[in-house]
Coordinates of N, CA and C in Angstrom, one line a residue:
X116 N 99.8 93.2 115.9 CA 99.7 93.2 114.4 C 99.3 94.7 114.0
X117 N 99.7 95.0 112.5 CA 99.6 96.4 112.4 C 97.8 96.8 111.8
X118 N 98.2 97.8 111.7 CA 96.7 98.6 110.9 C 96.7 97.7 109.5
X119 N 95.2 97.6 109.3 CA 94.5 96.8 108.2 C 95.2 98.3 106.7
X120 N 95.2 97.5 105.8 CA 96.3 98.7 104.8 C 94.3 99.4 104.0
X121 N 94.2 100.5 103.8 CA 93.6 100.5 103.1 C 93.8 101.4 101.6
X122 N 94.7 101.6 101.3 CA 95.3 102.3 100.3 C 95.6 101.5 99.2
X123 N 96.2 100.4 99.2 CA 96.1 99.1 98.4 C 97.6 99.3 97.9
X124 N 98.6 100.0 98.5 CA 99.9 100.0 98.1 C 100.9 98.9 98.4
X125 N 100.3 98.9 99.9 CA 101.1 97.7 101.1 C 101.3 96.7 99.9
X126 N 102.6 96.0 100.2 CA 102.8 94.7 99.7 C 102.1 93.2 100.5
X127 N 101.8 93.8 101.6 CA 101.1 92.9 102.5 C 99.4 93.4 102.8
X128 N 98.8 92.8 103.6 CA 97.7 93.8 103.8 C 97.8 94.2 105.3
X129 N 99.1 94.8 105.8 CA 99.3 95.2 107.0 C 99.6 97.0 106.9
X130 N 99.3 98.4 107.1 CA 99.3 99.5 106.5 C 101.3 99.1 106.7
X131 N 101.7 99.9 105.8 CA 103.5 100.6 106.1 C 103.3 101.6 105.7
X132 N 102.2 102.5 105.4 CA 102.6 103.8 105.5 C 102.6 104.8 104.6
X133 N 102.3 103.7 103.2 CA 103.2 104.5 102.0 C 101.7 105.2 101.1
X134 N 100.7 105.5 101.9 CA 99.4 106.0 101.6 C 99.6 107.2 100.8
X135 N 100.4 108.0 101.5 CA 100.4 109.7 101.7 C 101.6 110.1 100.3
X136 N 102.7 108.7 100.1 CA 103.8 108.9 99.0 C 103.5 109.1 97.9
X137 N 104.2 110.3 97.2 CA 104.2 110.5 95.8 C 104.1 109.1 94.9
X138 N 103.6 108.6 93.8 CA 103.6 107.4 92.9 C 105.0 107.4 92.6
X139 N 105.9 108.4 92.4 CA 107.2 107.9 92.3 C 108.2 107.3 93.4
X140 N 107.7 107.9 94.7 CA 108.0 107.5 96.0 C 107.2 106.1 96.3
X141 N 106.3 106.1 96.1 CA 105.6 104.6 96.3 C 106.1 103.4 95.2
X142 N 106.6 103.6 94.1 CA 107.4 102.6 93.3 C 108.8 102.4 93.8
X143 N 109.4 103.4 93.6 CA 110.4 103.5 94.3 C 110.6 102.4 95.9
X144 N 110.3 102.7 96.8 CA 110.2 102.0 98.0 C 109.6 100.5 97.7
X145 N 108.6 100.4 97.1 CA 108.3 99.3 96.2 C 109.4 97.8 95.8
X146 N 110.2 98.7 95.0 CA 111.4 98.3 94.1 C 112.1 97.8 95.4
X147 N 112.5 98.8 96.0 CA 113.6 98.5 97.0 C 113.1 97.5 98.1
X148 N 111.8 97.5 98.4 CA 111.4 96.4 99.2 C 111.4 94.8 98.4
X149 N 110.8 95.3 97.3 CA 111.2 94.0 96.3 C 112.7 92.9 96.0
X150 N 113.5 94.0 96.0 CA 114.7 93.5 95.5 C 115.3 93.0 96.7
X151 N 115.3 93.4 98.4 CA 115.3 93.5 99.2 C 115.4 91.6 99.5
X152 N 114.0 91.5 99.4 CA 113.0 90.3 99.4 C 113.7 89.1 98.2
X153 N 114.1 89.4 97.3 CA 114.4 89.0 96.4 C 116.2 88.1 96.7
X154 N 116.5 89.5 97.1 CA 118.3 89.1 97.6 C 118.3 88.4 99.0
X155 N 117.1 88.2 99.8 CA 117.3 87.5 100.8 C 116.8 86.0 100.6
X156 N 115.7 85.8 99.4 CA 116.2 84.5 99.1 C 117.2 83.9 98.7
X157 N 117.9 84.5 97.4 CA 119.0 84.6 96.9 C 120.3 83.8 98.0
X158 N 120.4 85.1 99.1 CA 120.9 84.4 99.7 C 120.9 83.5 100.7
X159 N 119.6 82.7 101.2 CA 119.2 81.4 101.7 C 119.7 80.3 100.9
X160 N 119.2 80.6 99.6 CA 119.3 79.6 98.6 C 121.1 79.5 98.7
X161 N 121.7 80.0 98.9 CA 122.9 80.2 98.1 C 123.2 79.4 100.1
X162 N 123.3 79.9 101.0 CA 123.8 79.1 102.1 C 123.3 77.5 102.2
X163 N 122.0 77.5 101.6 CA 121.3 76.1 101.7 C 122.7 74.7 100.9
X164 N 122.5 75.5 99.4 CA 123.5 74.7 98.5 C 125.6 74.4 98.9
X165 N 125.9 75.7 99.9 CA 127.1 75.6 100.4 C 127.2 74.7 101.7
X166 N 125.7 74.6 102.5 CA 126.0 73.8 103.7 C 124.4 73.0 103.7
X167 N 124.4 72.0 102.9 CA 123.0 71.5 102.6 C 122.9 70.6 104.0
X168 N 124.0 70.1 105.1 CA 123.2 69.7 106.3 C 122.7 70.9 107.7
X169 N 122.7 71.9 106.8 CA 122.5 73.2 107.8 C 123.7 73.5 109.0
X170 N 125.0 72.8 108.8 CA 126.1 73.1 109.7 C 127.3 74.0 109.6
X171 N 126.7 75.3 110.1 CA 128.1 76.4 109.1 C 128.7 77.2 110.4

């Protein structure tokens, strides 16, 4: 398991790093981790409803 985050950036409370990033750099990567997270439900959801007995 990683370093405890103490910067309070991490979206988890595991460090990634983003301590030392400019506020524009730390939203930024932010965003993209978000949308990231966002599109991978998206597309769970979206295989769940095409093959609802899980057989693809």
């Amino acid at each position: 398991m990683g370093n405890q985050c103490t910067c309070g950036r991490s979206l988890t409370d595991s460090c990634v790093g983003w301590g030392d990033l400019s506020h524009s750099e730390w939203q930024t990567r932010k965003l993209i981790v978000e949308a990231q997270s966002a599109a991978k439900e998206v597309h769970e959801e979206i295989i769940r409803l095409i093959y609802p007995d899980g057989s693809f």
